[in-house]
Amino acid sequence: MDASGEELSDLELENEAEHCGVEQEQEQEQEPETVAIMDAVKVLLQGLGEDINREGIRKTPLRVAKALREGTRGYGQTAKDIIQSALFPEAGLHNGVDQAGGAGGIVVVRDLDFFSYCESCLLPFQVKCHVGYVPSGQRVVGLSKLSRVADVFAKRLQKPQRLADQICSALHHGIKPGGVAVTLHCSHVHFPSMESVFLDSKYPGWVKVQVQSGSGAFENQDADVWMDFFSLLKFRGTDLSKAAGAPNLDAQVWCPSHFSSSKFSTRIESVNPRMIAAVTSILRSLGEDPSRKELLGTPGHFVNWLMSFHNCNVDMKVDMKKLNGFANGRIHCEPNDNGNNLSEKQIQSELNFLFWSQCEHHLLPFYGVVHIGFIRVDGLTPLEKSLLNPVIHFYGLKLQVQERMTRQIAETVSSFLGADIIVVVEASHTCMMSRGIEKFGCTTATIAALGRFSSDAGARAMFLQTIPKTTIGEL
Amino acid sequence: MDASGEELSDLELENEAEHCGVEQEQEQEQEPETVAIMDAVKVLLQGLGEDINREGIRKTPLRVAKALREGTRGYGQTAKDIIQSALFPEAGLHNGVDQAGGAGGIVVVRDLDFFSYCESCLLPFQVKCHVGYVPSGQRVVGLSKLSRVADVFAKRLQKPQRLADQICSALHHGIKPGGVAVTLHCSHVHFPSMESVFLDSKYPGWVKVQVQSGSGAFENQDADVWMDFFSLLKFRGTDLSKAAGAPNLDAQVWCPSHFSSSKFSTRIESVNPRMIAAVTSILRSLGEDPSRKELLGTPGHFVNWLMSFHNCNVDMKVDMKKLNGFANGRIHCEPNDNGNNLSEKQIQSELNFLFWSQCEHHLLPFYGVVHIGFIRVDGLTPLEKSLLNPVIHFYGLKLQVQERMTRQIAETVSSFLGADIIVVVEASHTCMMSRGIEKFGCTTATIAALGRFSSDAGARAMFLQTIPKTTIGEL
């Protein structure tokens, strides 16, 4: 591009806009439900020990309210309106047989991506949906309507089995086909646990469940048409046997809020009743009944999740004796980095530290892995990887932005790993798949480079090539 | 699900709604630009030899107009408004160095999926976008804004390099960073050619190009920061070396309309000037200038594409002598299919016949592969696969719906391959990635099963497992 454009645009930093009173106006224009959610979010932010006027989170209440209302708009929609406009007459294969595709004539739309909100904890979860039906009554439905109908039910507080059942039922009554089959692969973020925070643990991926729902010809789970349906998914690359073989969680209690380590939760002195009341008010503002059985525990679960990101919740349990010893050794043995080129052997890569964080702009999870590179010094005790875990979680477990977290980790580890540091963070941001953005599978990578890694592109490249292909963000 | 729901819903077939006059009302309520596009689409449908009152396409003009206006809404948007609300102050790594992430402190968002409209032929093309920037001036931008800004320029008539340049330039002037890098992988549907239609050809995938645009620190294509940027994409699994190594098409003339087989086009007696004028009118209604240099050939290219789907364009060039011989042999040797189970050896699979078609609901391409299975008869001349190609293209190259095409192919091949036939069609529907649905990577599979394949689930399963994993719909 031609980057010569020197003209100054009149963009303003967010905080500068406030002085114009624009924001106050915006707030006043909102609907009562939105204002009620904003008030509740302010209570939650204060409960997290945050200053609600801090730059970066001042607009968070409005962002959260808009995202929640947009993400649950399915309460105001009905599938009937959607299907009604797109039923097309289509002659059947057999005279006398009332099916457009003939026996076994399934129509399957595969790999539809959605997100939904977990009714147990109010966090978004990802849904990969495969939906099929056997046409009947000499009519077929427009393919995109299968996606639109599924979206109506995804945009509510859900659990996987009910979501599958509602999609199936709505399509069955709308299309009146020979049968409907729905398979969902649902993926939910793990909650941070004591084990994951203070021990060296592998990236746990997601909590996953697979659920099915069938009607008509698919009502019997052993019916042959299910075999056809699964065959059509299988050669698309969807390995259903793998999902079936794995210890499938009970889809009714799949949410990690039900089985998250209570050790971690007990670090919170007592659950703040104002925060609980705030989440209850949010549920009501979304059009839900907070006394519905499945929602009774939701405010507690959400507050529990949120309090993982309390500003002073994680102590920096760094073994300072070990780290200082490590640091002292390094100071005396610092290699001359103005001299020869570094070799690959001199760069130490500590990869795939798991982290959780909470986006301060949207109060939504982002999580993934941290990779750290530094200069190896021969003759010293090797670094124990677990020493770095508390540093990462100290900066992860609070309201954050990924760019800041990357910089903070680099600055902190440079105090005991030397001046030459490179930190890479790869993360999935829930705020990129929800809120009308709905970009599934996208991930964000950030780099902070200090000392030699800042000035020496070859050193950066040597470190970067040690990072393996990751599956962050993949279902 | 509980499928007992016997209550009759009051859904109507599309054609029944007409009698209520609902549709006429809908048409009158549209904006003038929408009405102008609808009028133009009616001309195009008539030029294709279609009856514009035929069920299935009666509402196509409205659907096309809505899709085109929605898909080019970027003309009415500016990137400035989007970025302005989401610049956040963020301290830099170094005192005195004006970069939030330190030197090399890139922020990269990877794997953003979009679609855009090809300015050369008016067909949608897919875009996988990776965008990065080096923060500066102590501020960062909300991650989702990188996606929203890219979308503003994708939702216009584009070619890949200009799209990349415009995204890059808008982000540079909006964020005022150290530099911006944009890489796009663009995939465009092939045009049908004589070779592909009448010869046995492999699935050609897509016409693909990769383009880059850089500003600031990325202005120089050999700058080290590009190496960092590509490293961050590489361990995400994006194999850039492969793309770079492949014979990259000139991104300026990537559209297949520029190099599609003229043999096929000459089958059209003369390009209909009313159709050309109709497409020119569409361009004007979208807010474009049809006399802009890059758009001069567009009406001709689009009409050329469209006329591939003229109702009587492809003659059924089936070698009837060969087929009848084949059929006669089979009639006398028909295996007793009421007896023993079929073995895998008895099922003949002819897989991966390439096809193109045009969705009659949205006047948008759908394309993919057809798989055909039938009962093998020992001692007979094996079927020449190329005999089936004309059948498939006869039903593909017209305004269609996938369900109908699957049935028609099954019925036709059963006239010479015997009563036991199974046909599977796998397709990518452009109408599923555009029009506000924007479900990328989803595919539709349909089955038509006749005779033994209709009644015998085991026979279906044996055939289905011979179908390899496909990459239809993948970039």
mmCIF file with all atom_site columns, N, CA and C in Angstrom, chain A residues 9-11 55 80 89-90 103 105 108 110 113 174 176 215 219 228 235-236 404 426 439 441-443 445 447 454 460 469 472, chain B residues 1 9-11 55 80 89-90 103 105 108 110 113 174 176 228 235-236 404 426 439 441-443 445 447 454 460 469 472:
data_model
loop_
_atom_site.group_PDB
_atom_site.id
_atom_site.type_symbol
_atom_site.label_atom_id
_atom_site.label_alt_id
_atom_site.label_comp_id
_atom_site.label_asym_id
_atom_site.label_entity_id
_atom_site.label_seq_id
_atom_site.pdbx_PDB_ins_code
_atom_site.Cartn_x
_atom_site.Cartn_y
_atom_site.Cartn_z
_atom_site.occupancy
_atom_site.B_iso_or_equiv
_atom_site.pdbx_formal_charge
_atom_site.auth_seq_id
_atom_site.auth_comp_id
_atom_site.auth_asym_id
_atom_site.auth_atom_id
_atom_site.pdbx_PDB_model_num
ATOM 1   N N  . SER A 1 9   ? -5.914  11.821  10.827 1.00 0.00 ? 9   SER A N  1
ATOM 2   C CA . SER A 1 9   ? -7.339  11.579  11.000 1.00 0.00 ? 9   SER A CA 1
ATOM 3   C C  . SER A 1 9   ? -7.704  12.058  12.398 1.00 0.00 ? 9   SER A C  1
ATOM 4   N N  . ASP A 1 10  ? -8.956  12.264  12.610 1.00 0.00 ? 10  ASP A N  1
ATOM 5   C CA . ASP A 1 10  ? -9.352  12.844  13.890 1.00 0.00 ? 10  ASP A CA 1
ATOM 6   C C  . ASP A 1 10  ? -9.807  11.783  14.883 1.00 0.00 ? 10  ASP A C  1
ATOM 7   N N  . LEU A 1 11  ? -9.135  10.631  14.812 1.00 0.00 ? 11  LEU A N  1
ATOM 8   C CA . LEU A 1 11  ? -9.475  9.573   15.765 1.00 0.00 ? 11  LEU A CA 1
ATOM 9   C C  . LEU A 1 11  ? -9.072  10.002  17.172 1.00 0.00 ? 11  LEU A C  1
ATOM 10  N N  . GLU A 1 55  ? -9.874  3.345   32.550 1.00 0.00 ? 55  GLU A N  1
ATOM 11  C CA . GLU A 1 55  ? -9.862  3.261   31.088 1.00 0.00 ? 55  GLU A CA 1
ATOM 12  C C  . GLU A 1 55  ? -9.852  1.789   30.694 1.00 0.00 ? 55  GLU A C  1
ATOM 13  N N  . LYS A 1 80  ? -40.936 -20.989 13.090 1.00 0.00 ? 80  LYS A N  1
ATOM 14  C CA . LYS A 1 80  ? -42.014 -21.110 12.108 1.00 0.00 ? 80  LYS A CA 1
ATOM 15  C C  . LYS A 1 80  ? -41.911 -20.038 11.034 1.00 0.00 ? 80  LYS A C  1
ATOM 16  N N  . PRO A 1 89  ? -41.988 -26.867 -3.472 1.00 0.00 ? 89  PRO A N  1
ATOM 17  C CA . PRO A 1 89  ? -42.509 -28.139 -3.973 1.00 0.00 ? 89  PRO A CA 1
ATOM 18  C C  . PRO A 1 89  ? -41.434 -28.841 -4.783 1.00 0.00 ? 89  PRO A C  1
ATOM 19  N N  . GLU A 1 90  ? -41.289 -30.120 -4.574 1.00 0.00 ? 90  GLU A N  1
ATOM 20  C CA . GLU A 1 90  ? -40.259 -30.891 -5.275 1.00 0.00 ? 90  GLU A CA 1
ATOM 21  C C  . GLU A 1 90  ? -40.780 -32.317 -5.406 1.00 0.00 ? 90  GLU A C  1
ATOM 22  N N  . ALA A 1 103 ? -36.408 -43.588 -0.781 1.00 0.00 ? 103 ALA A N  1
ATOM 23  C CA . ALA A 1 103 ? -36.069 -44.173 0.518  1.00 0.00 ? 103 ALA A CA 1
ATOM 24  C C  . ALA A 1 103 ? -34.606 -43.864 0.817  1.00 0.00 ? 103 ALA A C  1
ATOM 25  N N  . GLY A 1 105 ? -33.425 -41.098 1.185  1.00 0.00 ? 105 GLY A N  1
ATOM 26  C CA . GLY A 1 105 ? -33.037 -39.877 0.467  1.00 0.00 ? 105 GLY A CA 1
ATOM 27  C C  . GLY A 1 105 ? -32.804 -38.705 1.391  1.00 0.00 ? 105 GLY A C  1
ATOM 28  N N  . VAL A 1 108 ? -28.437 -33.622 4.012  1.00 0.00 ? 108 VAL A N  1
ATOM 29  C CA . VAL A 1 108 ? -27.641 -33.320 5.199  1.00 0.00 ? 108 VAL A CA 1
ATOM 30  C C  . VAL A 1 108 ? -26.819 -32.062 4.970  1.00 0.00 ? 108 VAL A C  1
ATOM 31  N N  . ARG A 1 110 ? -23.742 -30.137 6.675  1.00 0.00 ? 110 ARG A N  1
ATOM 32  C CA . ARG A 1 110 ? -22.690 -30.511 7.617  1.00 0.00 ? 110 ARG A CA 1
ATOM 33  C C  . ARG A 1 110 ? -21.853 -29.303 8.022  1.00 0.00 ? 110 ARG A C  1
ATOM 34  N N  . ASP A 1 113 ? -21.321 -23.866 12.098 1.00 0.00 ? 113 ASP A N  1
ATOM 35  C CA . ASP A 1 113 ? -20.746 -23.369 13.349 1.00 0.00 ? 113 ASP A CA 1
ATOM 36  C C  . ASP A 1 113 ? -21.679 -22.364 14.016 1.00 0.00 ? 113 ASP A C  1
ATOM 37  N N  . GLY A 1 174 ? -41.976 -27.891 11.361 1.00 0.00 ? 174 GLY A N  1
ATOM 38  C CA . GLY A 1 174 ? -41.988 -26.899 10.301 1.00 0.00 ? 174 GLY A CA 1
ATOM 39  C C  . GLY A 1 174 ? -41.988 -27.516 8.913  1.00 0.00 ? 174 GLY A C  1
ATOM 40  N N  . LYS A 1 176 ? -42.377 -30.945 8.256  1.00 0.00 ? 176 LYS A N  1
ATOM 41  C CA . LYS A 1 176 ? -43.165 -32.176 8.177  1.00 0.00 ? 176 LYS A CA 1
ATOM 42  C C  . LYS A 1 176 ? -42.499 -33.193 7.252  1.00 0.00 ? 176 LYS A C  1
ATOM 43  N N  . SER A 1 215 ? -36.143 -37.510 15.000 1.00 0.00 ? 215 SER A N  1
ATOM 44  C CA . SER A 1 215 ? -37.601 -37.614 14.947 1.00 0.00 ? 215 SER A CA 1
ATOM 45  C C  . SER A 1 215 ? -38.002 -38.442 13.741 1.00 0.00 ? 215 SER A C  1
ATOM 46  N N  . GLU A 1 219 ? -36.373 -41.557 14.894 1.00 0.00 ? 219 GLU A N  1
ATOM 47  C CA . GLU A 1 219 ? -36.765 -41.631 16.302 1.00 0.00 ? 219 GLU A CA 1
ATOM 48  C C  . GLU A 1 219 ? -36.067 -42.800 17.010 1.00 0.00 ? 219 GLU A C  1
ATOM 49  N N  . ASP A 1 228 ? -26.852 -44.170 7.602  1.00 0.00 ? 228 ASP A N  1
ATOM 50  C CA . ASP A 1 228 ? -26.653 -43.333 6.417  1.00 0.00 ? 228 ASP A CA 1
ATOM 51  C C  . ASP A 1 228 ? -26.167 -41.940 6.821  1.00 0.00 ? 228 ASP A C  1
ATOM 52  N N  . PHE A 1 235 ? -17.379 -39.305 5.817  1.00 0.00 ? 235 PHE A N  1
ATOM 53  C CA . PHE A 1 235 ? -16.459 -39.006 4.722  1.00 0.00 ? 235 PHE A CA 1
ATOM 54  C C  . PHE A 1 235 ? -16.281 -37.521 4.501  1.00 0.00 ? 235 PHE A C  1
ATOM 55  N N  . ARG A 1 236 ? -16.933 -36.726 5.306  1.00 0.00 ? 236 ARG A N  1
ATOM 56  C CA . ARG A 1 236 ? -16.612 -35.315 5.372  1.00 0.00 ? 236 ARG A CA 1
ATOM 57  C C  . ARG A 1 236 ? -15.409 -35.095 6.304  1.00 0.00 ? 236 ARG A C  1
ATOM 58  N N  . ARG A 1 404 ? -1.252  -6.635  26.725 1.00 0.00 ? 404 ARG A N  1
ATOM 59  C CA . ARG A 1 404 ? -0.660  -6.245  28.002 1.00 0.00 ? 404 ARG A CA 1
ATOM 60  C C  . ARG A 1 404 ? -0.080  -7.457  28.722 1.00 0.00 ? 404 ARG A C  1
ATOM 61  N N  . GLU A 1 426 ? -0.639  -17.280 22.303 1.00 0.00 ? 426 GLU A N  1
ATOM 62  C CA . GLU A 1 426 ? -1.657  -17.647 21.307 1.00 0.00 ? 426 GLU A CA 1
ATOM 63  C C  . GLU A 1 426 ? -2.957  -17.886 22.046 1.00 0.00 ? 426 GLU A C  1
ATOM 64  N N  . LYS A 1 439 ? -16.652 -15.097 14.238 1.00 0.00 ? 439 LYS A N  1
ATOM 65  C CA . LYS A 1 439 ? -15.539 -15.614 13.450 1.00 0.00 ? 439 LYS A CA 1
ATOM 66  C C  . LYS A 1 439 ? -15.004 -16.844 14.177 1.00 0.00 ? 439 LYS A C  1
ATOM 67  N N  . GLY A 1 441 ? -12.877 -20.215 14.793 1.00 0.00 ? 441 GLY A N  1
ATOM 68  C CA . GLY A 1 441 ? -11.573 -20.747 14.405 1.00 0.00 ? 441 GLY A CA 1
ATOM 69  C C  . GLY A 1 441 ? -10.492 -19.690 14.276 1.00 0.00 ? 441 GLY A C  1
ATOM 70  N N  . CYS A 1 442 ? -10.817 -18.436 14.494 1.00 0.00 ? 442 CYS A N  1
ATOM 71  C CA . CYS A 1 442 ? -9.744  -17.440 14.412 1.00 0.00 ? 442 CYS A CA 1
ATOM 72  C C  . CYS A 1 442 ? -9.040  -17.350 15.761 1.00 0.00 ? 442 CYS A C  1
ATOM 73  N N  . THR A 1 443 ? -7.764  -17.063 15.721 1.00 0.00 ? 443 THR A N  1
ATOM 74  C CA . THR A 1 443 ? -6.942  -16.999 16.926 1.00 0.00 ? 443 THR A CA 1
ATOM 75  C C  . THR A 1 443 ? -6.061  -15.761 16.860 1.00 0.00 ? 443 THR A C  1
ATOM 76  N N  . ALA A 1 445 ? -2.367  -14.025 17.997 1.00 0.00 ? 445 ALA A N  1
ATOM 77  C CA . ALA A 1 445 ? -1.005  -14.256 18.480 1.00 0.00 ? 445 ALA A CA 1
ATOM 78  C C  . ALA A 1 445 ? -0.346  -12.918 18.747 1.00 0.00 ? 445 ALA A C  1
ATOM 79  N N  . ILE A 1 447 ? 3.439   -11.035 20.288 1.00 0.00 ? 447 ILE A N  1
ATOM 80  C CA . ILE A 1 447 ? 4.859   -11.226 20.611 1.00 0.00 ? 447 ILE A CA 1
ATOM 81  C C  . ILE A 1 447 ? 5.325   -10.058 21.464 1.00 0.00 ? 447 ILE A C  1
ATOM 82  N N  . SER A 1 454 ? 14.803  -8.620  20.536 1.00 0.00 ? 454 SER A N  1
ATOM 83  C CA . SER A 1 454 ? 14.201  -7.436  19.945 1.00 0.00 ? 454 SER A CA 1
ATOM 84  C C  . SER A 1 454 ? 14.981  -6.985  18.711 1.00 0.00 ? 454 SER A C  1
ATOM 85  N N  . ARG A 1 460 ? 14.864  -14.370 16.761 1.00 0.00 ? 460 ARG A N  1
ATOM 86  C CA . ARG A 1 460 ? 13.401  -14.527 16.845 1.00 0.00 ? 460 ARG A CA 1
ATOM 87  C C  . ARG A 1 460 ? 12.942  -15.710 15.991 1.00 0.00 ? 460 ARG A C  1
ATOM 88  N N  . LYS A 1 469 ? 2.684   -26.687 15.758 1.00 0.00 ? 469 LYS A N  1
ATOM 89  C CA . LYS A 1 469 ? 1.331   -26.344 15.334 1.00 0.00 ? 469 LYS A CA 1
ATOM 90  C C  . LYS A 1 469 ? 0.372   -26.559 16.500 1.00 0.00 ? 469 LYS A C  1
ATOM 91  N N  . ILE A 1 472 ? -5.346  -24.560 19.297 1.00 0.00 ? 472 ILE A N  1
ATOM 92  C CA . ILE A 1 472 ? -6.149  -23.567 20.011 1.00 0.00 ? 472 ILE A CA 1
ATOM 93  C C  . ILE A 1 472 ? -7.274  -23.113 19.089 1.00 0.00 ? 472 ILE A C  1
ATOM 94  N N  . MET B 1 1   ? -36.172 -36.738 20.434 1.00 0.00 ? 1   MET B N  1
ATOM 95  C CA . MET B 1 1   ? -37.268 -35.798 20.670 1.00 0.00 ? 1   MET B CA 1
ATOM 96  C C  . MET B 1 1   ? -38.605 -36.532 20.743 1.00 0.00 ? 1   MET B C  1
ATOM 97  N N  . SER B 1 9   ? -49.341 -27.600 12.061 1.00 0.00 ? 9   SER B N  1
ATOM 98  C CA . SER B 1 9   ? -48.963 -26.195 11.993 1.00 0.00 ? 9   SER B CA 1
ATOM 99  C C  . SER B 1 9   ? -49.524 -25.639 10.688 1.00 0.00 ? 9   SER B C  1
ATOM 100 N N  . ASP B 1 10  ? -49.621 -24.360 10.617 1.00 0.00 ? 10  ASP B N  1
ATOM 101 C CA . ASP B 1 10  ? -50.274 -23.782 9.450  1.00 0.00 ? 10  ASP B CA 1
ATOM 102 C C  . ASP B 1 10  ? -49.273 -23.316 8.400  1.00 0.00 ? 10  ASP B C  1
ATOM 103 N N  . LEU B 1 11  ? -48.214 -24.097 8.259  1.00 0.00 ? 11  LEU B N  1
ATOM 104 C CA . LEU B 1 11  ? -47.239 -23.759 7.231  1.00 0.00 ? 11  LEU B CA 1
ATOM 105 C C  . LEU B 1 11  ? -47.834 -23.936 5.848  1.00 0.00 ? 11  LEU B C  1
ATOM 106 N N  . GLU B 1 55  ? -42.725 -21.966 -9.993 1.00 0.00 ? 55  GLU B N  1
ATOM 107 C CA . GLU B 1 55  ? -42.482 -22.130 -8.561 1.00 0.00 ? 55  GLU B CA 1
ATOM 108 C C  . GLU B 1 55  ? -40.981 -22.338 -8.349 1.00 0.00 ? 55  GLU B C  1
ATOM 109 N N  . LYS B 1 80  ? -13.330 4.293   9.609  1.00 0.00 ? 80  LYS B N  1
ATOM 110 C CA . LYS B 1 80  ? -13.000 5.253   10.669 1.00 0.00 ? 80  LYS B CA 1
ATOM 111 C C  . LYS B 1 80  ? -13.958 5.125   11.848 1.00 0.00 ? 80  LYS B C  1
ATOM 112 N N  . PRO B 1 89  ? -5.754  2.908   25.439 1.00 0.00 ? 89  PRO B N  1
ATOM 113 C CA . PRO B 1 89  ? -4.388  3.236   25.848 1.00 0.00 ? 89  PRO B CA 1
ATOM 114 C C  . PRO B 1 89  ? -3.715  2.012   26.466 1.00 0.00 ? 89  PRO B C  1
ATOM 115 N N  . GLU B 1 90  ? -2.474  1.771   26.102 1.00 0.00 ? 90  GLU B N  1
ATOM 116 C CA . GLU B 1 90  ? -1.752  0.601   26.618 1.00 0.00 ? 90  GLU B CA 1
ATOM 117 C C  . GLU B 1 90  ? -0.273  0.961   26.648 1.00 0.00 ? 90  GLU B C  1
ATOM 118 N N  . ALA B 1 103 ? 9.900   -3.898  20.329 1.00 0.00 ? 103 ALA B N  1
ATOM 119 C CA . ALA B 1 103 ? 10.287  -4.161  18.949 1.00 0.00 ? 103 ALA B CA 1
ATOM 120 C C  . ALA B 1 103 ? 9.800   -5.542  18.554 1.00 0.00 ? 103 ALA B C  1
ATOM 121 N N  . GLY B 1 105 ? 6.885   -6.425  18.399 1.00 0.00 ? 105 GLY B N  1
ATOM 122 C CA . GLY B 1 105 ? 5.716   -6.775  19.209 1.00 0.00 ? 105 GLY B CA 1
ATOM 123 C C  . GLY B 1 105 ? 4.436   -6.797  18.401 1.00 0.00 ? 105 GLY B C  1
ATOM 124 N N  . VAL B 1 108 ? -1.318  -10.351 15.918 1.00 0.00 ? 108 VAL B N  1
ATOM 125 C CA . VAL B 1 108 ? -1.816  -10.979 14.692 1.00 0.00 ? 108 VAL B CA 1
ATOM 126 C C  . VAL B 1 108 ? -3.132  -11.693 14.965 1.00 0.00 ? 108 VAL B C  1
ATOM 127 N N  . ARG B 1 110 ? -5.532  -14.365 13.200 1.00 0.00 ? 110 ARG B N  1
ATOM 128 C CA . ARG B 1 110 ? -5.369  -15.340 12.121 1.00 0.00 ? 110 ARG B CA 1
ATOM 129 C C  . ARG B 1 110 ? -6.691  -16.007 11.781 1.00 0.00 ? 110 ARG B C  1
ATOM 130 N N  . ASP B 1 113 ? -12.544 -15.545 8.293  1.00 0.00 ? 113 ASP B N  1
ATOM 131 C CA . ASP B 1 113 ? -13.220 -15.928 7.051  1.00 0.00 ? 113 ASP B CA 1
ATOM 132 C C  . ASP B 1 113 ? -14.182 -14.835 6.599  1.00 0.00 ? 113 ASP B C  1
ATOM 133 N N  . GLY B 1 174 ? -6.235  4.459   10.663 1.00 0.00 ? 174 GLY B N  1
ATOM 134 C CA . GLY B 1 174 ? -7.111  4.442   11.832 1.00 0.00 ? 174 GLY B CA 1
ATOM 135 C C  . GLY B 1 174 ? -6.357  4.239   13.131 1.00 0.00 ? 174 GLY B C  1
ATOM 136 N N  . LYS B 1 176 ? -2.873  4.202   13.439 1.00 0.00 ? 176 LYS B N  1
ATOM 137 C CA . LYS B 1 176 ? -1.547  4.843   13.461 1.00 0.00 ? 176 LYS B CA 1
ATOM 138 C C  . LYS B 1 176 ? -0.523  3.971   14.194 1.00 0.00 ? 176 LYS B C  1
ATOM 139 N N  . ASP B 1 228 ? 8.597   -12.545 11.034 1.00 0.00 ? 228 ASP B N  1
ATOM 140 C CA . ASP B 1 228 ? 7.855   -12.792 12.283 1.00 0.00 ? 228 ASP B CA 1
ATOM 141 C C  . ASP B 1 228 ? 6.387   -13.092 11.981 1.00 0.00 ? 228 ASP B C  1
ATOM 142 N N  . PHE B 1 235 ? 2.957   -21.610 12.404 1.00 0.00 ? 235 PHE B N  1
ATOM 143 C CA . PHE B 1 235 ? 2.682   -22.604 13.435 1.00 0.00 ? 235 PHE B CA 1
ATOM 144 C C  . PHE B 1 235 ? 1.211   -22.667 13.792 1.00 0.00 ? 235 PHE B C  1
ATOM 145 N N  . ARG B 1 236 ? 0.430   -21.832 13.158 1.00 0.00 ? 236 ARG B N  1
ATOM 146 C CA . ARG B 1 236 ? -1.012  -22.005 13.218 1.00 0.00 ? 236 ARG B CA 1
ATOM 147 C C  . ARG B 1 236 ? -1.449  -23.080 12.221 1.00 0.00 ? 236 ARG B C  1
ATOM 148 N N  . ARG B 1 404 ? -33.192 -32.090 -6.244 1.00 0.00 ? 404 ARG B N  1
ATOM 149 C CA . ARG B 1 404 ? -33.775 -32.504 -7.524 1.00 0.00 ? 404 ARG B CA 1
ATOM 150 C C  . ARG B 1 404 ? -32.713 -33.113 -8.433 1.00 0.00 ? 404 ARG B C  1
ATOM 151 N N  . GLU B 1 426 ? -22.293 -34.244 -3.145 1.00 0.00 ? 426 GLU B N  1
ATOM 152 C CA . GLU B 1 426 ? -21.725 -33.380 -2.104 1.00 0.00 ? 426 GLU B CA 1
ATOM 153 C C  . GLU B 1 426 ? -21.433 -32.034 -2.733 1.00 0.00 ? 426 GLU B C  1
ATOM 154 N N  . LYS B 1 439 ? -21.922 -19.088 6.683  1.00 0.00 ? 439 LYS B N  1
ATOM 155 C CA . LYS B 1 439 ? -21.437 -20.315 7.302  1.00 0.00 ? 439 LYS B CA 1
ATOM 156 C C  . LYS B 1 439 ? -20.347 -20.871 6.401  1.00 0.00 ? 439 LYS B C  1
ATOM 157 N N  . GLY B 1 441 ? -17.328 -23.241 5.185  1.00 0.00 ? 441 GLY B N  1
ATOM 158 C CA . GLY B 1 441 ? -16.899 -24.626 5.376  1.00 0.00 ? 441 GLY B CA 1
ATOM 159 C C  . GLY B 1 441 ? -18.044 -25.608 5.508  1.00 0.00 ? 441 GLY B C  1
ATOM 160 N N  . CYS B 1 442 ? -19.267 -25.144 5.473  1.00 0.00 ? 442 CYS B N  1
ATOM 161 C CA . CYS B 1 442 ? -20.354 -26.105 5.554  1.00 0.00 ? 442 CYS B CA 1
ATOM 162 C C  . CYS B 1 442 ? -20.659 -26.662 4.161  1.00 0.00 ? 442 CYS B C  1
ATOM 163 N N  . THR B 1 443 ? -21.084 -27.904 4.109  1.00 0.00 ? 443 THR B N  1
ATOM 164 C CA . THR B 1 443 ? -21.365 -28.572 2.839  1.00 0.00 ? 443 THR B CA 1
ATOM 165 C C  . THR B 1 443 ? -22.676 -29.331 2.954  1.00 0.00 ? 443 THR B C  1
ATOM 166 N N  . ALA B 1 445 ? -24.883 -32.691 1.647  1.00 0.00 ? 445 ALA B N  1
ATOM 167 C CA . ALA B 1 445 ? -24.848 -34.010 1.011  1.00 0.00 ? 445 ALA B CA 1
ATOM 168 C C  . ALA B 1 445 ? -26.271 -34.504 0.823  1.00 0.00 ? 445 ALA B C  1
ATOM 169 N N  . ILE B 1 447 ? -28.691 -37.890 -0.871 1.00 0.00 ? 447 ILE B N  1
ATOM 170 C CA . ILE B 1 447 ? -28.693 -39.274 -1.353 1.00 0.00 ? 447 ILE B CA 1
ATOM 171 C C  . ILE B 1 447 ? -29.993 -39.539 -2.099 1.00 0.00 ? 447 ILE B C  1
ATOM 172 N N  . SER B 1 454 ? -32.325 -48.875 -1.960 1.00 0.00 ? 454 SER B N  1
ATOM 173 C CA . SER B 1 454 ? -33.362 -48.232 -1.187 1.00 0.00 ? 454 SER B CA 1
ATOM 174 C C  . SER B 1 454 ? -33.771 -49.084 0.009  1.00 0.00 ? 454 SER B C  1
ATOM 175 N N  . ARG B 1 460 ? -26.274 -49.905 1.126  1.00 0.00 ? 460 ARG B N  1
ATOM 176 C CA . ARG B 1 460 ? -25.961 -48.470 1.167  1.00 0.00 ? 460 ARG B CA 1
ATOM 177 C C  . ARG B 1 460 ? -24.655 -48.221 1.921  1.00 0.00 ? 460 ARG B C  1
ATOM 178 N N  . LYS B 1 469 ? -12.692 -39.152 1.939  1.00 0.00 ? 469 LYS B N  1
ATOM 179 C CA . LYS B 1 469 ? -12.852 -37.833 2.537  1.00 0.00 ? 469 LYS B CA 1
ATOM 180 C C  . LYS B 1 469 ? -12.639 -36.786 1.456  1.00 0.00 ? 469 LYS B C  1
ATOM 181 N N  . ILE B 1 472 ? -14.250 -30.619 -0.536 1.00 0.00 ? 472 ILE B N  1
ATOM 182 C CA . ILE B 1 472 ? -15.207 -29.647 -1.045 1.00 0.00 ? 472 ILE B CA 1
ATOM 183 C C  . ILE B 1 472 ? -15.450 -28.592 0.025  1.00 0.00 ? 472 ILE B C  1
#
